[in-house]
Coordinates of C-alpha atoms in Angstrom, one line a residue:
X1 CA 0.0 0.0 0.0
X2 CA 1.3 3.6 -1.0
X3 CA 0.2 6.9 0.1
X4 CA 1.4 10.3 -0.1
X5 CA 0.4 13.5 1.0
X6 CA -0.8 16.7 -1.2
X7 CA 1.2 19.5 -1.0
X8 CA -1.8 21.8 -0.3
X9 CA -4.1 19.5 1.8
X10 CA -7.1 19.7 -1.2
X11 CA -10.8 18.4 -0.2
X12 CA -11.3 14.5 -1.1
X13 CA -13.3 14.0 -4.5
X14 CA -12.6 10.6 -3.9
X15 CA -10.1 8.0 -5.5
X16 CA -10.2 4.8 -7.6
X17 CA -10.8 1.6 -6.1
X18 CA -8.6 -0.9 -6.8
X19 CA -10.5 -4.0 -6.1
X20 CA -8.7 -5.5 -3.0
X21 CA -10.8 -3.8 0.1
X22 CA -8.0 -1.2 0.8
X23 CA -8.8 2.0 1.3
X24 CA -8.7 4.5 -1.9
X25 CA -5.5 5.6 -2.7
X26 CA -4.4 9.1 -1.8
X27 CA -3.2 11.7 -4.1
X28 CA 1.0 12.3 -4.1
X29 CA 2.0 15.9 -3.0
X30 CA 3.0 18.3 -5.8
X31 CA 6.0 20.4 -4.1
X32 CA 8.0 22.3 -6.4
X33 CA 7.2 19.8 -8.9
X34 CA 8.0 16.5 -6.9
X35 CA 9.5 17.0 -3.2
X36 CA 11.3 14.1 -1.7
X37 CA 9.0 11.9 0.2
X38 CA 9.1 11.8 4.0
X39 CA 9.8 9.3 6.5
X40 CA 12.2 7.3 3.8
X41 CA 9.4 7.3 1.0
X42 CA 11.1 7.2 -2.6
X43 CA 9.9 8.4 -5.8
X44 CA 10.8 8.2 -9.4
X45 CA 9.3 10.3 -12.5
X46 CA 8.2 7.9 -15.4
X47 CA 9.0 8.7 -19.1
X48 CA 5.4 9.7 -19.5
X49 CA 4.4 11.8 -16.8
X50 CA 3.7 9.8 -14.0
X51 CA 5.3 9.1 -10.8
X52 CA 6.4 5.9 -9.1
X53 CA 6.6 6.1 -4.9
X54 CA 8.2 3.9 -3.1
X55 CA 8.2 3.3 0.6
X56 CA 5.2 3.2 2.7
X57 CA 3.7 6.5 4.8
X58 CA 1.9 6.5 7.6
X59 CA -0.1 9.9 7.4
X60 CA -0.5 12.2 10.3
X61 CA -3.6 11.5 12.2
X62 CA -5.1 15.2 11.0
X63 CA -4.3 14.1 7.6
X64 CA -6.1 10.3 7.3
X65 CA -9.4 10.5 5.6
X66 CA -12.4 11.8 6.3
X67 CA -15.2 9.3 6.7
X68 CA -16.8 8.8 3.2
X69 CA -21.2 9.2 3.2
X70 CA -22.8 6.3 1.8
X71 CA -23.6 8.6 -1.7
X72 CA -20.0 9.0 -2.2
X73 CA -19.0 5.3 -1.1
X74 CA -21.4 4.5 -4.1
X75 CA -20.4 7.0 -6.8
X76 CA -17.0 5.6 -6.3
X77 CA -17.3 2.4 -6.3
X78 CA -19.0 3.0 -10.2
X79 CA -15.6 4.5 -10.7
X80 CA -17.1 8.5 -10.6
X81 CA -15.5 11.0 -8.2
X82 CA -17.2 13.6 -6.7
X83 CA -16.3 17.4 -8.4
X84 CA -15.4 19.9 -6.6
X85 CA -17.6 22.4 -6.3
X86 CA -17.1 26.3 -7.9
X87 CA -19.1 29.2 -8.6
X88 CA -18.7 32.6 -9.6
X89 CA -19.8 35.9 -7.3
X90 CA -21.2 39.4 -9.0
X91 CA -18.8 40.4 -5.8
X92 CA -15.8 39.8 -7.8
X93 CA -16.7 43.1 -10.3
X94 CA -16.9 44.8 -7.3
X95 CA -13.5 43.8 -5.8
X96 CA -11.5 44.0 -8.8
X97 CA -12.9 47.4 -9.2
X98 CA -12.2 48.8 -5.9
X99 CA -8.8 47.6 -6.3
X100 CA -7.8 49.0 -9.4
X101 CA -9.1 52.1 -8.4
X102 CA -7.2 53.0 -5.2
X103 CA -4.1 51.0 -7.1
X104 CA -4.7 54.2 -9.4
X105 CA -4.4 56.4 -7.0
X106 CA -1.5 55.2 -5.4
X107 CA 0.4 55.5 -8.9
X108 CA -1.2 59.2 -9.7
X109 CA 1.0 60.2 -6.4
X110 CA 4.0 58.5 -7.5
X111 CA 3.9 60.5 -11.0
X112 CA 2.4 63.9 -9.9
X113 CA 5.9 65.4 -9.0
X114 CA 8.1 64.6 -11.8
X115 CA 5.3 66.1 -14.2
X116 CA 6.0 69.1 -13.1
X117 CA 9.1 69.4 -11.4
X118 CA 9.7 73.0 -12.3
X119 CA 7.1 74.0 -10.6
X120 CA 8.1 72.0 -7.6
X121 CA 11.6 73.1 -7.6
X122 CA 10.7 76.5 -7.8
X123 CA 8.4 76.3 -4.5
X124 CA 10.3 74.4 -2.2
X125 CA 13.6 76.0 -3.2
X126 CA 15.6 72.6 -3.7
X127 CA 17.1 71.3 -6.7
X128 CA 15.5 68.9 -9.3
X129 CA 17.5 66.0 -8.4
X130 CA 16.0 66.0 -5.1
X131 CA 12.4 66.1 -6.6
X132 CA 13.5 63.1 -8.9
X133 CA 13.9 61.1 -5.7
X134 CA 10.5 61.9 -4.9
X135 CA 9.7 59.4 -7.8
X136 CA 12.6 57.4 -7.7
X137 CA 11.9 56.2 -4.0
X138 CA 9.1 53.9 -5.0
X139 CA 11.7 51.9 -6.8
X140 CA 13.7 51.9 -3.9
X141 CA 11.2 50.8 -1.6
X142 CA 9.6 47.8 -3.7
X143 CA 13.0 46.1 -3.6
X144 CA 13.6 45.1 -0.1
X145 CA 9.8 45.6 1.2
X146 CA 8.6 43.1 -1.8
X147 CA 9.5 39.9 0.7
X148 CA 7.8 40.7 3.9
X149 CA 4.6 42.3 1.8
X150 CA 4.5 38.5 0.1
X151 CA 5.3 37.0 3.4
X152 CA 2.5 38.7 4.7
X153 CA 0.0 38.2 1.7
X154 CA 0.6 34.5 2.1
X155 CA 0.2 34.4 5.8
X156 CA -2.9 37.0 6.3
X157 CA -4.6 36.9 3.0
X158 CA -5.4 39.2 0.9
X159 CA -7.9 41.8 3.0
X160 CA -5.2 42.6 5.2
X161 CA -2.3 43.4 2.5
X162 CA -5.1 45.3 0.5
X163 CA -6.0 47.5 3.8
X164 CA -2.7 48.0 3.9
X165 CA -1.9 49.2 0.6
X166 CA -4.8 51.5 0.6
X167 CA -4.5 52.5 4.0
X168 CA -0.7 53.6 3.5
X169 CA -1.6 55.3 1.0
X170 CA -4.6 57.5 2.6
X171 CA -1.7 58.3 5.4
X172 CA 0.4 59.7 2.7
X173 CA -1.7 62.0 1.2
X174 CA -3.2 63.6 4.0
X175 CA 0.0 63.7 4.9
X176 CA 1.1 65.8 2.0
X177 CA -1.7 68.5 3.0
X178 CA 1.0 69.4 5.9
X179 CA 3.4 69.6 3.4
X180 CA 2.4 73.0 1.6
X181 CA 5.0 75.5 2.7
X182 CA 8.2 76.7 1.2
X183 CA 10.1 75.0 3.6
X184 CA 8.2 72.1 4.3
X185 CA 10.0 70.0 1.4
X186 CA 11.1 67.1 4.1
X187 CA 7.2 66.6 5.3
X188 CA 6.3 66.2 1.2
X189 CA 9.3 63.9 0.7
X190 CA 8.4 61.6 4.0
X191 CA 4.4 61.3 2.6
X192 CA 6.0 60.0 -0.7
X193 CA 8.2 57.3 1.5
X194 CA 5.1 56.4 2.9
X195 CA 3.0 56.0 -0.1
X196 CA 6.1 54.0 -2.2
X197 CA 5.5 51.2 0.8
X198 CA 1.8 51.4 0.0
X199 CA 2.7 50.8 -3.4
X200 CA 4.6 47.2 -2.4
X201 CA 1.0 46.2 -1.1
X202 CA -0.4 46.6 -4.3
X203 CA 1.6 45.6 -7.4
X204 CA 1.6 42.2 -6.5
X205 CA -2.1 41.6 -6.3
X206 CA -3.7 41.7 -9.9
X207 CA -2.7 37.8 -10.1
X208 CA -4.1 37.0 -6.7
X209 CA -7.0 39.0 -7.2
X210 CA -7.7 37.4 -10.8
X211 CA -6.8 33.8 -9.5
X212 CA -8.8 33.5 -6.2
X213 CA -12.1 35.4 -8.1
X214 CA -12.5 34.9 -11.0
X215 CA -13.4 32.1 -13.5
X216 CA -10.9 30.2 -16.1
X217 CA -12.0 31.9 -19.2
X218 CA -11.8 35.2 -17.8
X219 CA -8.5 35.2 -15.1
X220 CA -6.1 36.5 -17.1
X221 CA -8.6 39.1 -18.6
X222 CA -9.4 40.2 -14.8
X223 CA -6.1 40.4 -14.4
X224 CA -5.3 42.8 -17.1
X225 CA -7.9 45.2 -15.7
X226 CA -6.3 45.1 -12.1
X227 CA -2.9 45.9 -14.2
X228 CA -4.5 48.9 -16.3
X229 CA -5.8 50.7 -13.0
X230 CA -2.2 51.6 -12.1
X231 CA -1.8 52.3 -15.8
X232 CA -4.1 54.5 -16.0
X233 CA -3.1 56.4 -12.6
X234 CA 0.0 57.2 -14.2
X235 CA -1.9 58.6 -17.4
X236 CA -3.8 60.9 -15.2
X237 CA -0.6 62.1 -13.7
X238 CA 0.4 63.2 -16.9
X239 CA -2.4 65.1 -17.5
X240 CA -4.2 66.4 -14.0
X241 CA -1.5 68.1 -12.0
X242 CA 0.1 70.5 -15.0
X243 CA -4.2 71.7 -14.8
X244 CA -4.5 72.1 -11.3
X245 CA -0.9 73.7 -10.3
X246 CA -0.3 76.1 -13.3
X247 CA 3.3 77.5 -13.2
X248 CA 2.8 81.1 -11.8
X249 CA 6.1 82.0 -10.9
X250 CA 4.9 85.9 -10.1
X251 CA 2.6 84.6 -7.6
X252 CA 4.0 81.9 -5.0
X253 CA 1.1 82.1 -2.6
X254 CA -1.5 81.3 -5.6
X255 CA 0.7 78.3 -5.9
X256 CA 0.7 76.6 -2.8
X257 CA -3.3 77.2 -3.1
X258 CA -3.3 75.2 -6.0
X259 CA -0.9 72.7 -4.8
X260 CA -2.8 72.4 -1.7
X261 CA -5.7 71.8 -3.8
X262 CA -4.5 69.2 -5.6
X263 CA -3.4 67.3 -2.3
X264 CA -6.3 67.9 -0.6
X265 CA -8.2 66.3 -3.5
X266 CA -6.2 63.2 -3.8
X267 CA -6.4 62.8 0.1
X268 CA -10.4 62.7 0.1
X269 CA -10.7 60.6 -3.0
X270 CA -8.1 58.1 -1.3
X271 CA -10.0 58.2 2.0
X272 CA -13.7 57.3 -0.1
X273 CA -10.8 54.2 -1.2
X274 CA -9.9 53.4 1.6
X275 CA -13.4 52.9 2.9
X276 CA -14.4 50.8 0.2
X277 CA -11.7 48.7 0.6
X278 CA -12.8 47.9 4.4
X279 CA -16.3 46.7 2.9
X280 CA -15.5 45.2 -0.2
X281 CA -12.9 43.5 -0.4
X282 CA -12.6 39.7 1.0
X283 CA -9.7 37.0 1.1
X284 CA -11.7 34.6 -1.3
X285 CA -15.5 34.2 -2.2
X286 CA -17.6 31.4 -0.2
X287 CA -16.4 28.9 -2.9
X288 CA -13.5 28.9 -5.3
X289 CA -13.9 30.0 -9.2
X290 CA -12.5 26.6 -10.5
X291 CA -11.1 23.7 -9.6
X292 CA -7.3 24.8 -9.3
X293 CA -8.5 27.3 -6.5
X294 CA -10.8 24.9 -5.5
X295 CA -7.9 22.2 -4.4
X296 CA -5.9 24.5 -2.4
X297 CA -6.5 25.1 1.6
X298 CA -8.1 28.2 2.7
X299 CA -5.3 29.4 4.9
X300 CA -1.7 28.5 5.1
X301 CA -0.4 25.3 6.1
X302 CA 0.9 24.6 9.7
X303 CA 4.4 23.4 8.1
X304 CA 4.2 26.1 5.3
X305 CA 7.7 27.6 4.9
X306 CA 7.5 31.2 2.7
X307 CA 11.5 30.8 2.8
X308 CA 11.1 27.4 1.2
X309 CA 8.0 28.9 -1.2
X310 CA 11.1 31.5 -2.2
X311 CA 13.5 28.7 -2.8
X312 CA 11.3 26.7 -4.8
X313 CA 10.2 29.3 -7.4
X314 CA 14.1 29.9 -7.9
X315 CA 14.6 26.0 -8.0
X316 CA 12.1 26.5 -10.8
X317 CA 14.3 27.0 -13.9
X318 CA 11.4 28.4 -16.2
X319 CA 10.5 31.0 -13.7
X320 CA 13.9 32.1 -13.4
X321 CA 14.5 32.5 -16.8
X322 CA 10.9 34.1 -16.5
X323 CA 12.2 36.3 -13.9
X324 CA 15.0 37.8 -15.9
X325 CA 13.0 38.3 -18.8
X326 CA 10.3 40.0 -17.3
X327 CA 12.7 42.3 -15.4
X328 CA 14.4 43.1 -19.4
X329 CA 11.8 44.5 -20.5
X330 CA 9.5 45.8 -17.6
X331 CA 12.7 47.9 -16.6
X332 CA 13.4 48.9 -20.2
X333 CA 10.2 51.0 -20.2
X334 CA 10.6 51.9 -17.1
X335 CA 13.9 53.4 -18.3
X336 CA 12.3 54.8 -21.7
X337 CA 9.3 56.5 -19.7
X338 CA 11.8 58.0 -17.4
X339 CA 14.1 59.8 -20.0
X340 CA 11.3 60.4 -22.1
X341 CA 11.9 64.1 -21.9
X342 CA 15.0 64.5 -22.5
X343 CA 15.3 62.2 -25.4
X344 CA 12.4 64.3 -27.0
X345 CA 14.3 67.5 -25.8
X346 CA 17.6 66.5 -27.5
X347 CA 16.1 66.6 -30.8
X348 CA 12.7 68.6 -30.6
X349 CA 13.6 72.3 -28.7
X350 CA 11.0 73.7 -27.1
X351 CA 8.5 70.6 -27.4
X352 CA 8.4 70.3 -23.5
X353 CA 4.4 70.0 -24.1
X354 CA 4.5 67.7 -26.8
X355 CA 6.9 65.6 -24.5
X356 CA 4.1 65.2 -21.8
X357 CA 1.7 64.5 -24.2
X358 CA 4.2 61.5 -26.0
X359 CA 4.3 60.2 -22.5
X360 CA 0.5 60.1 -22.0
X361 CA 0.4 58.3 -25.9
X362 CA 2.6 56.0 -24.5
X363 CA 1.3 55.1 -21.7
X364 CA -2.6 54.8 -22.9
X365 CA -1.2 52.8 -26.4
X366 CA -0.4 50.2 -23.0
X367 CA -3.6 50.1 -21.6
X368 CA -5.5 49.5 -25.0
X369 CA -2.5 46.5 -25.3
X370 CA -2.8 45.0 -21.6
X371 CA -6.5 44.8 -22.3
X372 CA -6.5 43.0 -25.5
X373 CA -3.2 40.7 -24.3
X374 CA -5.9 39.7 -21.5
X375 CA -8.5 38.8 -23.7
X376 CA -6.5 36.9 -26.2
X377 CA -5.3 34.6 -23.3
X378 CA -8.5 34.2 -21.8
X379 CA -9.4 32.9 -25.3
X380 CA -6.4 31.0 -26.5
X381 CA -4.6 29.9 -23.2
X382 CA -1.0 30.4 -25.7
X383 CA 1.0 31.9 -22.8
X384 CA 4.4 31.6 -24.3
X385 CA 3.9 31.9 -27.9
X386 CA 1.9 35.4 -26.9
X387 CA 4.3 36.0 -24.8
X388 CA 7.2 35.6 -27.2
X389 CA 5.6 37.0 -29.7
X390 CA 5.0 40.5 -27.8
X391 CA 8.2 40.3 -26.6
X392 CA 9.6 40.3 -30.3
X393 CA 7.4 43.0 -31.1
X394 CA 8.6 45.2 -28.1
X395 CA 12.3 44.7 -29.8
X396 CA 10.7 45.4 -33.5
X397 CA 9.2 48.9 -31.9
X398 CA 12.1 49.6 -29.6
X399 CA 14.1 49.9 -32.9
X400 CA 12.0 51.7 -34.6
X401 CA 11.9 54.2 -32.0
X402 CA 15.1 54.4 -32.0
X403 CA 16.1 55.4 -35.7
X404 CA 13.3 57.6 -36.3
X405 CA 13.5 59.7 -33.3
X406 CA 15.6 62.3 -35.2
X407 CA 13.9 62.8 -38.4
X408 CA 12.5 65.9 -38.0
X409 CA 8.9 65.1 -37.5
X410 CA 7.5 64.9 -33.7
X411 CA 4.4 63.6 -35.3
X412 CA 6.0 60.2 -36.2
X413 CA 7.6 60.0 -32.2
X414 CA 3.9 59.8 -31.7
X415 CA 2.9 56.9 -33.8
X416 CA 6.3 55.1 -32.5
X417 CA 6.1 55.8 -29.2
X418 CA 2.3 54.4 -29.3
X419 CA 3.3 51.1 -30.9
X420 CA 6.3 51.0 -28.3
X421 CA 4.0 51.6 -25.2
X422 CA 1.2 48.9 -26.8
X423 CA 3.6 46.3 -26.8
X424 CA 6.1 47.0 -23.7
X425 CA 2.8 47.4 -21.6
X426 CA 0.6 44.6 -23.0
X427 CA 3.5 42.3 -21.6
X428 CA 2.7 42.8 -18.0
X429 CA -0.5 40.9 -17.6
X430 CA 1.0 38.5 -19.3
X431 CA 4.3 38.1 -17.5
X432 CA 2.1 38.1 -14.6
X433 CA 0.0 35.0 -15.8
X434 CA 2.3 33.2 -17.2
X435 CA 4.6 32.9 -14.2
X436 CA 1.5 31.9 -12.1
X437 CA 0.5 29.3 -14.7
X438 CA 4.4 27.4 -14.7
X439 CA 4.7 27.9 -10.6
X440 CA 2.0 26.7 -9.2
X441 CA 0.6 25.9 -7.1
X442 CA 2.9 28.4 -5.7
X443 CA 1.6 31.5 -3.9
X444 CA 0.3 33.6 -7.2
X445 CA 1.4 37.2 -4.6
X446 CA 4.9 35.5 -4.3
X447 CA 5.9 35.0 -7.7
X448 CA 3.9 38.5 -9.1
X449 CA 5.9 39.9 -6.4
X450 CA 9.2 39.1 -7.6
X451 CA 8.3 39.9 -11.2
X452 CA 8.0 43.1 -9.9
X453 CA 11.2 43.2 -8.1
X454 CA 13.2 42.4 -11.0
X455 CA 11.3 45.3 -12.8
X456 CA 12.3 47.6 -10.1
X457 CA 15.8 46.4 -10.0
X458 CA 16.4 46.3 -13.9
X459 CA 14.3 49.7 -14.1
X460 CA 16.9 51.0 -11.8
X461 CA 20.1 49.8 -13.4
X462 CA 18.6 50.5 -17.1
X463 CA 17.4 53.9 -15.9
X464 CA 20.6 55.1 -14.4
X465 CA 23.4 53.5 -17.6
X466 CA 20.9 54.6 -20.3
X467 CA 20.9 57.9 -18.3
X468 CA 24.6 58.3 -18.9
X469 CA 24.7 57.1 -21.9
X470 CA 22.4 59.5 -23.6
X471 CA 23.8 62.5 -21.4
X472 CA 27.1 61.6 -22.7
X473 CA 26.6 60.1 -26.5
X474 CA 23.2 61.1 -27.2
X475 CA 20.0 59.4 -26.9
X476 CA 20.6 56.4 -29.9
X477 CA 23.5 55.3 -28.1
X478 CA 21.1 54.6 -24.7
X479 CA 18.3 53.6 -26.7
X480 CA 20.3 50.8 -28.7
X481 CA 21.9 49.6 -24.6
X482 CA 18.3 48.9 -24.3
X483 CA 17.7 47.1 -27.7
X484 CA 20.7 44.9 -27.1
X485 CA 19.0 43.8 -23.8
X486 CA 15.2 43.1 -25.3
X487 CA 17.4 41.0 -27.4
X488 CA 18.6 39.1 -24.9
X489 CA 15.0 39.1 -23.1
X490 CA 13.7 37.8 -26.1
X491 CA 16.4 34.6 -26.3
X492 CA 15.7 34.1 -22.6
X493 CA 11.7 33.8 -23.6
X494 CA 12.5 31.0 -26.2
X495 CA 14.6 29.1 -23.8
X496 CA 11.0 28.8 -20.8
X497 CA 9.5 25.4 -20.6
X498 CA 6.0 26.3 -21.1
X499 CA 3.9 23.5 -18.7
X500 CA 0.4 25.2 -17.9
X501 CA -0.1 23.6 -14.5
X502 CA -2.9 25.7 -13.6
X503 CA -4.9 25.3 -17.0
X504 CA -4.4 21.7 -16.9
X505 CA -5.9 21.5 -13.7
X506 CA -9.1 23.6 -14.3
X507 CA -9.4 21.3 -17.3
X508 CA -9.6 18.7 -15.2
X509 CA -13.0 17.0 -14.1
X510 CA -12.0 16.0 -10.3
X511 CA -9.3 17.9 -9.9
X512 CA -6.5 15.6 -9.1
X513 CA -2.8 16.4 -10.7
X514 CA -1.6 13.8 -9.1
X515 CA -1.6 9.8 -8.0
X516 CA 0.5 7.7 -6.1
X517 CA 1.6 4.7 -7.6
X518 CA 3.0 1.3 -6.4
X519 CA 6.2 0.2 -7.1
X520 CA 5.1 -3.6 -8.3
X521 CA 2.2 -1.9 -11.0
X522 CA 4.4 -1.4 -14.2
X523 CA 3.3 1.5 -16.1
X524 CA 1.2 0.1 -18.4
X525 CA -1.3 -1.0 -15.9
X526 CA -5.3 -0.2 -16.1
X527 CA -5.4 3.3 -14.1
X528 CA -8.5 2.1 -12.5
X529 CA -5.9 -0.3 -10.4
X530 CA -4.6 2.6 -9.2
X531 CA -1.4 3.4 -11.4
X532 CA -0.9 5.9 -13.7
X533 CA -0.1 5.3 -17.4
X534 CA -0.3 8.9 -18.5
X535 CA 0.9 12.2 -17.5
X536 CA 0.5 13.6 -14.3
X537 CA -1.8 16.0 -15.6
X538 CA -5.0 15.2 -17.1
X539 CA -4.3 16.9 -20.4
X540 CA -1.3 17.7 -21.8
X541 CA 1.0 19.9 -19.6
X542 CA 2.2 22.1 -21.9
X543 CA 0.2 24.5 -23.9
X544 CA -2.8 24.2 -26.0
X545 CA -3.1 25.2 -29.2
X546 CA -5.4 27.0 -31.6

């Protein structure tokens, strides 16, 4: 007799019989793939798929079977399996929308200096260096924040890290009410520290949020509107604060009244937010969406290790070729969007306006493509041929961009720009998707999380060389560092193992990945005796195709 233990403790939906009297055979745990088996239990991965255990387990006693009702004793012995069961919630609109809205405040704040830094210089007296850290400091912030917000998401859920993120952001902006005075630049810069940790709360959550609410054919679509909310914050950046604090150099006191009413307005909206949040938003609905939610535990396990979480998703060489590539070219806009202005400055004199309004082009071109991406993968489930494909398309655009920045003609920096921002953007729903779909049934706030740190760190790095590079050699010399990277980005994509782990599982009908199988059954064995002949998976593990 073999047994095992699932790595996330699912509900029974019952097992084969196989014949003898024994009990029904329990399902093998799925740790970073295939953990070693406790208690001197051995196991071997068949050329197929499927797994051979060895060694006998005795399970905990909090872990041995619930007692099976005479209906399900039945159905099994018939050889069904009781489903488990999902539904979807009108709640789920509700949450998703909440989220993506204080999510856009948070990211209005983060862009609302920089947009106007002239105005800010002039007011608090300091140089503009000093306001770029006012926008820098959220990429400071994610990097060594990102593992305790994770830790925390995994441990508390998601109400808590999503009161937390709103919250921390509230704090900041009222916060930045006491900052209007000349010399009250230090109160201002300390709201903005406080709002960059909100921020870590929030960038990680689209893929939680999309996973733990909403249905199969419409996750990674959810999740794509959870991404375009901060998207869209830093659109309205771009255009609200340059109409509410007008540059009136003549008049200082008329513009501290206009900065205070911008401040004051971003601090009520966030508190309505924050509100919301409180009543809104929930860990998970009553019952999962589908079946890959629907196996997990509610909470964490008593053994669960986020350290060991960490280690597996870097044991996991698709996600950390993943991890790199994301970072490429997440920081590589990141970097573009930056030193947008003075890329456009260097050729176009004078075209400050024009420059904002490039940025905005870019930036909205990336909503209209995180949207569609989202839609596309709801409907063809292609993770990394999309994913590939947008990738190569960011490198196309990127050198487009490039060589056409100096002709002359600001009106085709538009159109490039545009195409640039569709395709740089559109990737981020679907580098947050795809790492959930090869890591899990990992914690989807973990791996989202260090997407994002990668971003930040490659966003920094990129930001500052490219910097140099076009202060010192003009912007095609930074603009080509960055195309020489996408390439790489775009080899590193080629090189992931796509195995949809996640789609395979909704697909399935009982929701079992996994069975243990007896040494003595050779693999081509009826599964109804218990052994497994096919893959692990009850389709295909890798992906599906049109």
């Amino acid at each position: 007799m073999v047994a095992g233990e699932l790595l996330q403790e699912p509900p029974r939906c019952g097992s084969a019989h196989d014949g003898t009297g024994s009990e029904p055979r329990r399902a093998l745990e799925d740790h970073d793939r295939f953990p070693q088996v406790q208690d001197g239990g051995q196991y071997s991965e068949l050329s197929d798929g499927a797994v051979r255990v060895t060694g006998v387990l005795e399970p905990r006693a909090s872990e041995r079977e619930a007692p099976v009702t005479p209906d399900e004793e039945q159905a099994m012995l018939h050889g069904g399996q009781k489903p488990p069961q999902t539904r979807l919630y009108l709640r789920r609109f509700a949450v998703l929308a909440v989220f993506s809205l204080y999510s856009l405040v948070n990211a209005f704040q983060w862009i609302q200096y920089s947009i106007i830094t002239n105005i800010f210089t002039f007011y608090y007296q300091v140089s503009s260096d000093k306001v770029d850290w006012l926008s820098v400091v959220y990429m400071v912030a994610y990097i060594p924040l990102i593992f305790p917000a994770t830790w925390l998401l995994d441990q508390k859920g998601l109400k808590i890290t999503a009161l937390l993120g709103s919250g921390l952001t509230c704090v900041g902006a009222w916060l930045k009410c006491a900052s209007v005075g000349p010399h009250l630049f230090w109160v201002t810069m300390a709201a903005q520290v406080i709002c960059s940790v909100g921020q870590v709360f929030i960038l990680g959550l689209p893929s939680r949020i999309a996973s733990v609410w909403f249905g199969p054919k419409e996750v990674s679509t959810a999740c794509a509107m959870a991404v375009l909310g901060n998207q869209m914050g830093v659109a309205i950046g771009f255009l609200l604060p340059p109409l509410l604090v007008p540059n009136t150099p003549h008049d200082k006191e008329l513009m501290g009244r206009n900065i205070s009413v911008m401040f004051y307005g971003t601090a009520a909206v966030s508190t309505l937010l924050f509100l919301l949040t409180t009543f809104v938003i929930k860990d998970r609905p009553p019952q999962p969406p589908s079946i890959s939610q629907a196996v997990l535990p509610d909470g964490p396990l008593e053994d669960y290790s986020y350290k060991q979480s960490i280690v597996n998703l870097f044991k996991n060489k698709a996600f950390v070729l993943l991890f790199i590539s994301y970072g490429v070219i997440t920081g590589s806009f990141y970097s573009v969007s930056t030193l947008l202005n003075q890329m456009i400055l260097s050729h176009y004199e004078g075209q400050e306006v024009n420059a904002g309004r490039i940025g905005l082009t870019l930036v909205v071109a990336g909503m209209v493509g995180s949207i569609i991406c989202g839609l596309w993968l709801d409907y063809t489930k292609t993770y990394k041929m999309t994913t590939l494909i947008v990738y190569i398309l960011s490198f196309i655009g990127m050198l487009v961009f490039t060589f056409t920045l100096d002709l002359g003609n600001i009106y085709v920096v538009f159109v490039t720009a545009g195409a640039l921002g569709f395709f740089m953007t559109g990737y981020l729903p679907l580098g947050f998707e795809f790492g959930v779909e090869i890591t899990y049934p990992e914690s989807e706030g973990t791996s989202s999380g260090l997407l994002n740190a990668s971003a930040q760190l490659f966003g920094i790095i990129f930001t500052l060389i490219q910097g140099r590079l076009t202060t010192d050699r003009g912007p095609l010399a930074g603009n080509l560092f960055l195309c020489a990277w996408i390439f790489v980005g775009i080899t590193l994509t080629a090189l992931i193992k796509s195995e949809l782990k996640r789609h395979n599982m909704n697909r399935s009908t009982d929701g079992k990945a996994l069975q243990a199988v007896p040494t003595e059954c050779p693999p081509s064995e009826n599964p109804s005796n218990g052994c497994v002949s096919g893959s692990s998976f009850p389709d295909s593990p890798h992906e599906t195709s049109l």
